[in-house]
Tab-separated table of C-alpha atoms in Angstrom:
chain	number	residue	atom	x	y	z
D	1	MET	CA	-20.714	-19.437	47.506
D	2	MET	CA	-22.068	-16.176	48.874
D	3	GLN	CA	-23.135	-15.045	52.285
D	4	PRO	CA	-26.634	-13.572	52.106
D	5	THR	CA	-27.278	-10.062	53.284
D	6	SER	CA	-30.469	-8.357	54.303
D	7	LEU	CA	-31.471	-4.964	53.026
D	8	VAL	CA	-34.689	-4.775	55.020
D	9	THR	CA	-34.166	-1.192	56.102
D	10	ASP	CA	-33.618	-0.184	52.481
D	11	ALA	CA	-36.432	-2.342	51.120
D	12	PRO	CA	-39.046	-0.572	49.032
D	13	LEU	CA	-42.514	-0.186	50.505
D	14	ARG	CA	-43.814	-2.209	47.553
D	15	ALA	CA	-42.051	-4.589	45.166
D	16	SER	CA	-42.967	-7.184	42.536
D	17	LEU	CA	-41.356	-10.603	42.817
D	18	HIS	CA	-41.177	-13.493	40.370
D	19	PHE	CA	-40.759	-17.074	41.617
D	20	ALA	CA	-39.881	-19.103	38.495
D	21	ALA	CA	-40.639	-22.398	40.274
D	22	GLY	CA	-43.385	-21.065	42.542
D	23	ILE	CA	-43.194	-21.576	46.288
D	24	PRO	CA	-43.266	-25.030	47.914
D	25	GLY	CA	-46.924	-25.930	48.274
D	26	PHE	CA	-47.925	-23.295	45.685
D	27	PRO	CA	-45.964	-24.176	42.511
D	28	HIS	CA	-48.605	-22.575	40.270
D	29	LEU	CA	-48.260	-19.143	41.913
D	30	ARG	CA	-45.278	-17.295	40.502
D	31	ALA	CA	-45.961	-13.541	40.745
D	32	PHE	CA	-46.105	-11.914	44.176
D	33	THR	CA	-46.354	-8.364	45.451
D	34	MET	CA	-44.461	-7.504	48.598
D	35	GLU	CA	-45.621	-4.582	50.754
D	36	ARG	CA	-44.693	-3.213	54.156
D	37	TRP	CA	-47.047	-4.460	56.881
D	38	GLY	CA	-47.719	-2.531	60.064
D	39	GLY	CA	-46.507	0.921	59.047
D	40	ASP	CA	-43.391	2.392	57.488
D	41	GLU	CA	-41.188	1.516	60.477
D	42	SER	CA	-42.374	-2.095	60.745
D	43	PRO	CA	-39.841	-4.807	59.883
D	44	PHE	CA	-42.660	-7.023	58.622
D	45	MET	CA	-43.879	-7.275	55.048
D	46	THR	CA	-46.607	-9.203	53.297
D	47	MET	CA	-45.991	-11.207	50.169
D	48	THR	CA	-49.287	-11.734	48.317
D	49	ALA	CA	-49.856	-13.847	45.210
D	50	ASP	CA	-50.946	-11.685	42.277
D	51	GLN	CA	-52.983	-14.565	40.782
D	52	ASP	CA	-54.747	-15.391	44.063
D	53	PRO	CA	-54.923	-12.573	46.651
D	54	ASP	CA	-56.176	-15.093	49.231
D	55	VAL	CA	-52.657	-16.580	49.307
D	56	GLY	CA	-50.203	-14.470	51.227
D	57	PHE	CA	-47.360	-14.681	53.675
D	58	VAL	CA	-45.936	-12.424	56.360
D	59	VAL	CA	-42.152	-12.162	55.988
D	60	VAL	CA	-39.352	-10.580	57.999
D	61	SER	CA	-35.584	-10.320	57.878
D	62	PRO	CA	-34.145	-13.193	59.925
D	63	PHE	CA	-31.161	-11.013	60.877
D	64	LEU	CA	-33.337	-8.801	63.095
D	65	TYR	CA	-34.067	-11.739	65.383
D	66	TYR	CA	-31.108	-14.011	64.692
D	67	PRO	CA	-28.067	-11.794	63.937
D	68	ASP	CA	-25.819	-14.849	63.538
D	69	TYR	CA	-28.104	-16.438	60.928
D	70	GLU	CA	-26.100	-17.428	57.893
D	71	PHE	CA	-25.988	-19.910	55.054
D	72	ASP	CA	-24.136	-20.296	51.805
D	73	LEU	CA	-26.182	-19.407	48.755
D	74	ASP	CA	-25.379	-22.245	46.378
D	75	ASP	CA	-24.057	-21.417	42.933
D	76	ALA	CA	-27.063	-22.918	41.116
D	77	THR	CA	-29.515	-20.725	43.046
D	78	ALA	CA	-27.351	-17.630	42.597
D	79	GLU	CA	-27.185	-18.285	38.858
D	80	ARG	CA	-30.927	-18.999	38.571
D	81	LEU	CA	-31.704	-15.694	40.313
D	82	GLY	CA	-29.069	-13.767	38.347
D	83	VAL	CA	-27.109	-12.813	41.466
D	84	CYS	CA	-23.749	-11.209	40.675
D	85	ALA	CA	-22.784	-9.747	44.067
D	86	PRO	CA	-23.777	-10.165	47.734
D	87	ASP	CA	-25.514	-6.770	47.644
D	88	ASP	CA	-27.952	-8.177	45.050
D	89	VAL	CA	-29.434	-10.470	47.700
D	90	HIS	CA	-32.253	-9.751	50.144
D	91	VAL	CA	-33.148	-12.570	52.547
D	92	LEU	CA	-36.504	-12.910	54.290
D	93	CYS	CA	-38.186	-15.660	56.280
D	94	ILE	CA	-41.843	-16.611	56.273
D	95	VAL	CA	-43.516	-15.940	59.615
D	96	THR	CA	-46.225	-18.106	61.112
D	97	LEU	CA	-48.654	-16.105	63.201
D	98	TYR	CA	-50.549	-17.566	66.117
D	99	GLU	CA	-53.357	-16.330	68.330
D	100	ARG	CA	-50.833	-14.691	70.656
D	101	PRO	CA	-48.283	-12.436	68.889
D	102	GLU	CA	-45.516	-13.601	71.212
D	103	ASP	CA	-45.919	-17.133	69.797
D	104	ALA	CA	-44.977	-16.092	66.223
D	105	THR	CA	-42.254	-18.164	64.563
D	106	ALA	CA	-40.037	-17.819	61.493
D	107	ASN	CA	-39.039	-20.475	58.994
D	108	LEU	CA	-35.234	-20.247	59.099
D	109	LEU	CA	-34.839	-23.545	57.215
D	110	GLY	CA	-36.556	-22.212	54.082
D	111	PRO	CA	-35.505	-18.586	53.558
D	112	VAL	CA	-36.919	-16.503	50.717
D	113	VAL	CA	-33.987	-15.278	48.636
D	114	ILE	CA	-34.606	-12.243	46.424
D	115	ASN	CA	-32.416	-10.619	43.798
D	116	VAL	CA	-33.158	-6.944	44.470
D	117	ARG	CA	-31.928	-5.914	41.010
D	118	ASN	CA	-34.391	-7.987	38.960
D	119	GLY	CA	-37.112	-9.200	41.383
D	120	GLU	CA	-36.307	-12.884	40.808
D	121	ALA	CA	-36.931	-14.904	43.965
D	122	CYS	CA	-37.090	-18.413	45.353
D	123	GLN	CA	-37.724	-20.143	48.620
D	124	SER	CA	-34.470	-21.962	49.186
D	125	VAL	CA	-34.769	-25.061	51.338
D	126	LEU	CA	-31.448	-25.389	53.118
D	127	PRO	CA	-29.765	-28.793	52.841
D	128	HIS	CA	-29.109	-29.158	56.562
D	129	ALA	CA	-31.286	-29.101	59.633
D	130	VAL	CA	-29.262	-26.587	61.666
D	131	TYR	CA	-32.209	-24.187	61.546
D	132	SER	CA	-35.844	-24.695	62.461
D	133	VAL	CA	-39.008	-24.118	60.468
D	134	ARG	CA	-40.509	-22.764	63.715
D	135	ALA	CA	-37.853	-20.533	65.241
D	136	PRO	CA	-39.489	-18.321	67.904
D	137	LEU	CA	-39.365	-14.583	67.305
D	138	ALA	CA	-40.275	-13.356	70.784
D	139	ARG	CA	-37.532	-15.241	72.602
D	140	ALA	CA	-34.934	-14.208	70.018
D	141	ALA	CA	-35.633	-10.466	70.218
C-alpha cells in the first residue's frame, strides 16, 4: 500500500492522460487533456475529454483544502497504473461548481489518481465512506 502524494505545484501546465477504463459515467472516454485553469498560479485544472470536448471536469489537489486527506492506494490500482514509487502519484479531486463560487465542493470519495511518469490515470472509488463526494472547499480553506 502507498500513501498518495500531490505534485500540484510541480504539475505541468498541460498534460495528456489515459484512463484505461474510462471515468465512472463516461466509460467510453479514455483520453483526456489536463490544463491549468485560472492562470499559472491557480491550483485548479481542467480535464477535458479528447474525443468529446463538451465533457470536462475541474480538478484540484485535495491536499490544498484537506491537508490530512489520505488513503491507501491498493496494490491492484498501483499495478494497473504502473506506479513504482509514491513520487509517481499525483492525486486530484473533481470539483463541482455552483452558482456561487463559495459553494464549490470536491469529490474526496473518488479521487483521480495519475501516474506522472506515464500519464496512466483512473478515478479510484474508495472502499469506505469516510470522505464525502461533496466536501466543501470554502469552509476547508
